[in-house]
């Protein structure tokens, strides 16, 4: 039984918005449903009936209202599936607005041994990426040139730059066209970066 479809039809049924074919489908799914699902749907019907009694009658919504309601229900289910799915790190909320769940993403190997990244988002217009970087203990990140600005925030662990240890909660910035000295890490680190894609992912 398709529980999600039954829920969708049950909501429409409670506001008297089912057409003939949907009514037949709803009745079939109700027959296949378990007792707890039937009880849940019955409570929706009871609530709708109570509201109808208060208002005097229930008016079926216009088609456009039904379409909007169905779209919102589908979006809700899509979001729930994305949140629950082990291979779905991204949840779209609205056009151009989304959330990323890094714990559901795999670490990609960087060109430097012992360094791994997760690209959270990319700005095609600016050529920048926002990403997480995992640095293993003992890593030596060589000197490099910044073709764009670098923004780095240390989430955990520490890195060593010019003999100074930069630990959790410290923000590090590199200007465009600056030269970055060698970076090392004794204990490893987790970094949050906003950087030029060309500088950190040259192969992409």
PDB file of C-alpha atoms in Angstrom:
ATOM      1  CA  UNK A   1       0.000   0.000   0.000  1.00  0.00           C
ATOM      2  CA  UNK A   2       1.194   3.502  -0.843  1.00  0.00           C
ATOM      3  CA  UNK A   3       0.827   5.234   2.530  1.00  0.00           C
ATOM      4  CA  UNK A   4       1.870   8.653   1.221  1.00  0.00           C
ATOM      5  CA  UNK A   5      -0.750   8.529  -1.520  1.00  0.00           C
ATOM      6  CA  UNK A   6      -3.385   7.480   1.000  1.00  0.00           C
ATOM      7  CA  UNK A   7      -2.488  10.403   3.240  1.00  0.00           C
ATOM      8  CA  UNK A   8      -2.744  12.815   0.326  1.00  0.00           C
ATOM      9  CA  UNK A   9      -6.174  11.497  -0.659  1.00  0.00           C
ATOM     10  CA  UNK A  10      -7.349  11.451   2.956  1.00  0.00           C
ATOM     11  CA  UNK A  11      -6.540  15.144   3.363  1.00  0.00           C
ATOM     12  CA  UNK A  12      -8.480  15.970   0.198  1.00  0.00           C
ATOM     13  CA  UNK A  13     -11.334  13.726   1.289  1.00  0.00           C
ATOM     14  CA  UNK A  14     -11.609  15.524   4.619  1.00  0.00           C
ATOM     15  CA  UNK A  15     -12.306  18.780   2.764  1.00  0.00           C
ATOM     16  CA  UNK A  16     -14.561  17.140   0.142  1.00  0.00           C
ATOM     17  CA  UNK A  17     -12.083  17.712  -2.692  1.00  0.00           C
ATOM     18  CA  UNK A  18     -11.901  14.229  -4.261  1.00  0.00           C
ATOM     19  CA  UNK A  19     -13.105  13.595  -7.787  1.00  0.00           C
ATOM     20  CA  UNK A  20     -14.797  10.312  -8.782  1.00  0.00           C
ATOM     21  CA  UNK A  21     -11.612   8.458  -9.728  1.00  0.00           C
ATOM     22  CA  UNK A  22      -9.777   9.655  -6.615  1.00  0.00           C
ATOM     23  CA  UNK A  23     -12.722   8.576  -4.476  1.00  0.00           C
ATOM     24  CA  UNK A  24     -12.487   5.021  -5.882  1.00  0.00           C
ATOM     25  CA  UNK A  25      -8.729   4.940  -5.339  1.00  0.00           C
ATOM     26  CA  UNK A  26      -9.160   6.249  -1.792  1.00  0.00           C
ATOM     27  CA  UNK A  27     -11.697   3.540  -0.934  1.00  0.00           C
ATOM     28  CA  UNK A  28      -9.364   0.808  -2.210  1.00  0.00           C
ATOM     29  CA  UNK A  29      -6.433   2.134  -0.212  1.00  0.00           C
ATOM     30  CA  UNK A  30      -8.555   2.447   2.909  1.00  0.00           C
ATOM     31  CA  UNK A  31      -9.444  -1.248   2.605  1.00  0.00           C
ATOM     32  CA  UNK A  32      -5.740  -2.101   2.486  1.00  0.00           C
ATOM     33  CA  UNK A  33      -4.759   0.161   5.386  1.00  0.00           C
ATOM     34  CA  UNK A  34      -3.940  -1.074   8.893  1.00  0.00           C
ATOM     35  CA  UNK A  35      -6.028  -0.154  11.918  1.00  0.00           C
ATOM     36  CA  UNK A  36      -3.810   2.693  13.127  1.00  0.00           C
ATOM     37  CA  UNK A  37      -3.874   4.368   9.710  1.00  0.00           C
ATOM     38  CA  UNK A  38      -7.655   4.066   9.521  1.00  0.00           C
ATOM     39  CA  UNK A  39      -7.952   5.566  12.986  1.00  0.00           C
ATOM     40  CA  UNK A  40      -5.735   8.499  11.997  1.00  0.00           C
ATOM     41  CA  UNK A  41      -7.811   9.179   8.886  1.00  0.00           C
ATOM     42  CA  UNK A  42     -11.036   8.890  10.861  1.00  0.00           C
ATOM     43  CA  UNK A  43      -9.786  11.604  13.211  1.00  0.00           C
ATOM     44  CA  UNK A  44      -9.191  13.902  10.240  1.00  0.00           C
ATOM     45  CA  UNK A  45     -12.734  13.263   9.018  1.00  0.00           C
ATOM     46  CA  UNK A  46     -14.128  13.966  12.489  1.00  0.00           C
ATOM     47  CA  UNK A  47     -12.259  17.268  12.652  1.00  0.00           C
ATOM     48  CA  UNK A  48     -13.512  18.261   9.205  1.00  0.00           C
ATOM     49  CA  UNK A  49     -17.059  17.343  10.172  1.00  0.00           C
ATOM     50  CA  UNK A  50     -16.832  19.443  13.321  1.00  0.00           C
ATOM     51  CA  UNK A  51     -15.619  22.426  11.330  1.00  0.00           C
ATOM     52  CA  UNK A  52     -18.450  21.865   8.895  1.00  0.00           C
ATOM     53  CA  UNK A  53     -20.978  21.869  11.686  1.00  0.00           C
ATOM     54  CA  UNK A  54     -19.610  25.149  12.982  1.00  0.00           C
ATOM     55  CA  UNK A  55     -19.744  26.814   9.597  1.00  0.00           C
ATOM     56  CA  UNK A  56     -23.030  25.203   8.564  1.00  0.00           C
ATOM     57  CA  UNK A  57     -21.658  23.413   5.520  1.00  0.00           C
ATOM     58  CA  UNK A  58     -18.426  22.347   3.830  1.00  0.00           C
ATOM     59  CA  UNK A  59     -17.673  23.971   0.510  1.00  0.00           C
ATOM     60  CA  UNK A  60     -15.438  22.103  -1.931  1.00  0.00           C
ATOM     61  CA  UNK A  61     -12.398  24.276  -2.755  1.00  0.00           C
ATOM     62  CA  UNK A  62     -11.797  25.585  -6.283  1.00  0.00           C
ATOM     63  CA  UNK A  63      -9.519  23.492  -8.516  1.00  0.00           C
ATOM     64  CA  UNK A  64      -6.649  25.960  -8.149  1.00  0.00           C
ATOM     65  CA  UNK A  65      -6.758  25.596  -4.366  1.00  0.00           C
ATOM     66  CA  UNK A  66      -6.679  21.822  -4.659  1.00  0.00           C
ATOM     67  CA  UNK A  67      -3.699  22.000  -7.020  1.00  0.00           C
ATOM     68  CA  UNK A  68      -1.833  24.278  -4.619  1.00  0.00           C
ATOM     69  CA  UNK A  69      -2.596  21.973  -1.692  1.00  0.00           C
ATOM     70  CA  UNK A  70      -1.418  18.911  -3.627  1.00  0.00           C
ATOM     71  CA  UNK A  71       1.794  20.695  -4.617  1.00  0.00           C
ATOM     72  CA  UNK A  72       2.548  21.574  -1.007  1.00  0.00           C
ATOM     73  CA  UNK A  73       1.872  18.004   0.096  1.00  0.00           C
ATOM     74  CA  UNK A  74       4.231  16.681  -2.578  1.00  0.00           C
ATOM     75  CA  UNK A  75       6.914  19.177  -1.567  1.00  0.00           C
ATOM     76  CA  UNK A  76       6.554  18.095   2.049  1.00  0.00           C
ATOM     77  CA  UNK A  77       6.989  14.442   1.135  1.00  0.00           C
ATOM     78  CA  UNK A  78       9.978  15.261  -1.076  1.00  0.00           C
ATOM     79  CA  UNK A  79      11.620  17.119   1.792  1.00  0.00           C
ATOM     80  CA  UNK A  80      10.957  14.297   4.238  1.00  0.00           C
ATOM     81  CA  UNK A  81      12.395  11.744   1.831  1.00  0.00           C
ATOM     82  CA  UNK A  82      15.486  13.913   1.276  1.00  0.00           C
ATOM     83  CA  UNK A  83      16.030  14.285   5.007  1.00  0.00           C
ATOM     84  CA  UNK A  84      15.639  10.555   5.606  1.00  0.00           C
ATOM     85  CA  UNK A  85      17.519   9.283   2.572  1.00  0.00           C
ATOM     86  CA  UNK A  86      21.160   8.295   3.231  1.00  0.00           C
ATOM     87  CA  UNK A  87      22.193   9.495  -0.252  1.00  0.00           C
ATOM     88  CA  UNK A  88      20.295  12.784  -0.167  1.00  0.00           C
ATOM     89  CA  UNK A  89      22.487  15.492   1.379  1.00  0.00           C
ATOM     90  CA  UNK A  90      20.555  18.360  -0.228  1.00  0.00           C
ATOM     91  CA  UNK A  91      17.056  19.573   0.628  1.00  0.00           C
ATOM     92  CA  UNK A  92      15.423  22.139  -1.654  1.00  0.00           C
ATOM     93  CA  UNK A  93      13.091  24.518   0.198  1.00  0.00           C
ATOM     94  CA  UNK A  94      12.222  26.926  -2.620  1.00  0.00           C
ATOM     95  CA  UNK A  95      13.760  28.011  -5.939  1.00  0.00           C
ATOM     96  CA  UNK A  96      17.339  29.035  -5.187  1.00  0.00           C
ATOM     97  CA  UNK A  97      17.105  28.107  -1.488  1.00  0.00           C
ATOM     98  CA  UNK A  98      18.410  24.816  -0.119  1.00  0.00           C
ATOM     99  CA  UNK A  99      20.117  23.181   2.848  1.00  0.00           C
ATOM    100  CA  UNK A 100      23.064  20.786   2.785  1.00  0.00           C
ATOM    101  CA  UNK A 101      23.665  17.951   5.274  1.00  0.00           C
ATOM    102  CA  UNK A 102      27.441  17.311   5.202  1.00  0.00           C
ATOM    103  CA  UNK A 103      27.150  14.174   7.342  1.00  0.00           C
ATOM    104  CA  UNK A 104      25.384  12.532   4.384  1.00  0.00           C
ATOM    105  CA  UNK A 105      28.177  13.452   1.954  1.00  0.00           C
ATOM    106  CA  UNK A 106      31.305  11.445   1.269  1.00  0.00           C
ATOM    107  CA  UNK A 107      34.785  12.923   1.634  1.00  0.00           C
ATOM    108  CA  UNK A 108      36.554  13.489  -1.704  1.00  0.00           C
ATOM    109  CA  UNK A 109      40.316  13.092  -1.828  1.00  0.00           C
ATOM    110  CA  UNK A 110      42.264  16.293  -2.451  1.00  0.00           C
ATOM    111  CA  UNK A 111      45.430  16.496  -4.560  1.00  0.00           C
ATOM    112  CA  UNK A 112      47.456  16.845  -1.347  1.00  0.00           C
ATOM    113  CA  UNK A 113      47.865  13.522   0.470  1.00  0.00           C
ATOM    114  CA  UNK A 114      45.965  13.353   3.743  1.00  0.00           C
ATOM    115  CA  UNK A 115      43.551  16.138   2.784  1.00  0.00           C
ATOM    116  CA  UNK A 116      39.852  15.536   2.029  1.00  0.00           C
ATOM    117  CA  UNK A 117      37.038  17.907   1.053  1.00  0.00           C
ATOM    118  CA  UNK A 118      33.263  18.164   0.870  1.00  0.00           C
ATOM    119  CA  UNK A 119      32.054  20.877  -1.525  1.00  0.00           C
ATOM    120  CA  UNK A 120      28.862  22.320  -0.038  1.00  0.00           C
ATOM    121  CA  UNK A 121      28.042  24.806  -2.781  1.00  0.00           C
ATOM    122  CA  UNK A 122      29.587  26.541  -5.764  1.00  0.00           C
ATOM    123  CA  UNK A 123      29.157  30.009  -7.215  1.00  0.00           C
ATOM    124  CA  UNK A 124      29.494  29.740 -10.980  1.00  0.00           C
ATOM    125  CA  UNK A 125      29.392  33.526 -11.324  1.00  0.00           C
ATOM    126  CA  UNK A 126      32.191  34.231  -8.850  1.00  0.00           C
ATOM    127  CA  UNK A 127      34.145  31.010  -9.326  1.00  0.00           C
ATOM    128  CA  UNK A 128      34.146  30.287  -5.590  1.00  0.00           C
ATOM    129  CA  UNK A 129      33.329  27.163  -3.616  1.00  0.00           C
ATOM    130  CA  UNK A 130      32.211  26.758  -0.017  1.00  0.00           C
ATOM    131  CA  UNK A 131      33.531  23.556   1.465  1.00  0.00           C
ATOM    132  CA  UNK A 132      34.682  21.556   4.443  1.00  0.00           C
ATOM    133  CA  UNK A 133      38.304  20.384   4.527  1.00  0.00           C
ATOM    134  CA  UNK A 134      39.590  17.546   6.685  1.00  0.00           C
ATOM    135  CA  UNK A 135      43.327  17.576   7.343  1.00  0.00           C
ATOM    136  CA  UNK A 136      44.901  14.447   8.789  1.00  0.00           C
ATOM    137  CA  UNK A 137      47.671  14.591  11.416  1.00  0.00           C
ATOM    138  CA  UNK A 138      51.108  15.176   9.922  1.00  0.00           C
ATOM    139  CA  UNK A 139      49.848  16.744   6.693  1.00  0.00           C
ATOM    140  CA  UNK A 140      52.028  19.273   4.892  1.00  0.00           C
ATOM    141  CA  UNK A 141      50.038  21.579   2.601  1.00  0.00           C
ATOM    142  CA  UNK A 142      52.599  23.209   0.276  1.00  0.00           C
ATOM    143  CA  UNK A 143      53.039  26.884  -0.474  1.00  0.00           C
ATOM    144  CA  UNK A 144      50.428  28.138  -2.916  1.00  0.00           C
ATOM    145  CA  UNK A 145      49.211  31.240  -4.710  1.00  0.00           C
ATOM    146  CA  UNK A 146      45.752  32.724  -4.118  1.00  0.00           C
ATOM    147  CA  UNK A 147      44.109  33.685  -7.401  1.00  0.00           C
ATOM    148  CA  UNK A 148      41.105  34.710  -5.299  1.00  0.00           C
ATOM    149  CA  UNK A 149      40.463  35.559  -1.659  1.00  0.00           C
ATOM    150  CA  UNK A 150      40.577  32.780   0.919  1.00  0.00           C
ATOM    151  CA  UNK A 151      38.293  32.652   3.958  1.00  0.00           C
ATOM    152  CA  UNK A 152      39.062  29.912   6.474  1.00  0.00           C
ATOM    153  CA  UNK A 153      37.510  29.128   9.850  1.00  0.00           C
ATOM    154  CA  UNK A 154      38.952  26.378  12.067  1.00  0.00           C
ATOM    155  CA  UNK A 155      36.147  24.168  13.381  1.00  0.00           C
ATOM    156  CA  UNK A 156      38.286  21.657  15.271  1.00  0.00           C
ATOM    157  CA  UNK A 157      41.894  20.559  15.631  1.00  0.00           C
ATOM    158  CA  UNK A 158      44.577  23.002  14.559  1.00  0.00           C
ATOM    159  CA  UNK A 159      46.875  24.042  11.729  1.00  0.00           C
ATOM    160  CA  UNK A 160      50.306  25.649  11.924  1.00  0.00           C
ATOM    161  CA  UNK A 161      51.141  28.666   9.774  1.00  0.00           C
ATOM    162  CA  UNK A 162      54.420  30.601  10.012  1.00  0.00           C
ATOM    163  CA  UNK A 163      55.148  28.895  13.318  1.00  0.00           C
ATOM    164  CA  UNK A 164      51.821  29.937  14.860  1.00  0.00           C
ATOM    165  CA  UNK A 165      49.154  27.434  15.851  1.00  0.00           C
ATOM    166  CA  UNK A 166      45.647  28.329  14.710  1.00  0.00           C
ATOM    167  CA  UNK A 167      43.017  26.440  16.688  1.00  0.00           C
ATOM    168  CA  UNK A 168      39.224  26.123  16.955  1.00  0.00           C
ATOM    169  CA  UNK A 169      37.268  29.352  16.592  1.00  0.00           C
ATOM    170  CA  UNK A 170      40.039  31.221  14.774  1.00  0.00           C
ATOM    171  CA  UNK A 171      39.341  32.856  11.407  1.00  0.00           C
ATOM    172  CA  UNK A 172      42.053  33.080   8.759  1.00  0.00           C
ATOM    173  CA  UNK A 173      42.016  35.290   5.631  1.00  0.00           C
ATOM    174  CA  UNK A 174      44.170  35.439   2.510  1.00  0.00           C
ATOM    175  CA  UNK A 175      43.943  38.318   0.021  1.00  0.00           C
ATOM    176  CA  UNK A 176      43.548  37.791  -3.702  1.00  0.00           C
ATOM    177  CA  UNK A 177      46.979  37.430  -5.388  1.00  0.00           C
ATOM    178  CA  UNK A 178      48.654  36.704  -2.027  1.00  0.00           C
ATOM    179  CA  UNK A 179      51.225  33.958  -1.478  1.00  0.00           C
ATOM    180  CA  UNK A 180      50.365  31.403   1.186  1.00  0.00           C
ATOM    181  CA  UNK A 181      53.145  29.793   3.192  1.00  0.00           C
ATOM    182  CA  UNK A 182      53.298  26.062   3.909  1.00  0.00           C
ATOM    183  CA  UNK A 183      50.576  24.831   6.268  1.00  0.00           C
ATOM    184  CA  UNK A 184      51.094  21.832   8.540  1.00  0.00           C
ATOM    185  CA  UNK A 185      49.038  20.084  11.193  1.00  0.00           C
ATOM    186  CA  UNK A 186      50.256  17.930  14.063  1.00  0.00           C
ATOM    187  CA  UNK A 187      46.864  16.808  15.338  1.00  0.00           C
ATOM    188  CA  UNK A 188      44.722  17.197  12.228  1.00  0.00           C
ATOM    189  CA  UNK A 189      41.968  19.737  11.662  1.00  0.00           C
ATOM    190  CA  UNK A 190      38.509  20.362  10.282  1.00  0.00           C
ATOM    191  CA  UNK A 191      38.206  23.623   8.335  1.00  0.00           C
ATOM    192  CA  UNK A 192      35.374  25.628   6.808  1.00  0.00           C
ATOM    193  CA  UNK A 193      36.529  27.364   3.626  1.00  0.00           C
ATOM    194  CA  UNK A 194      35.247  29.831   1.052  1.00  0.00           C
ATOM    195  CA  UNK A 195      37.881  29.836  -1.674  1.00  0.00           C
ATOM    196  CA  UNK A 196      38.535  30.102  -5.385  1.00  0.00           C
ATOM    197  CA  UNK A 197      37.698  26.798  -7.059  1.00  0.00           C
ATOM    198  CA  UNK A 198      40.769  27.228  -9.266  1.00  0.00           C
ATOM    199  CA  UNK A 199      43.056  27.332  -6.220  1.00  0.00           C
ATOM    200  CA  UNK A 200      41.716  24.301  -4.403  1.00  0.00           C
ATOM    201  CA  UNK A 201      40.064  22.112  -7.024  1.00  0.00           C
ATOM    202  CA  UNK A 202      42.191  22.660 -10.135  1.00  0.00           C
ATOM    203  CA  UNK A 203      41.058  19.404 -11.722  1.00  0.00           C
ATOM    204  CA  UNK A 204      37.340  20.396 -11.662  1.00  0.00           C
TER     205      UNK A 204
END
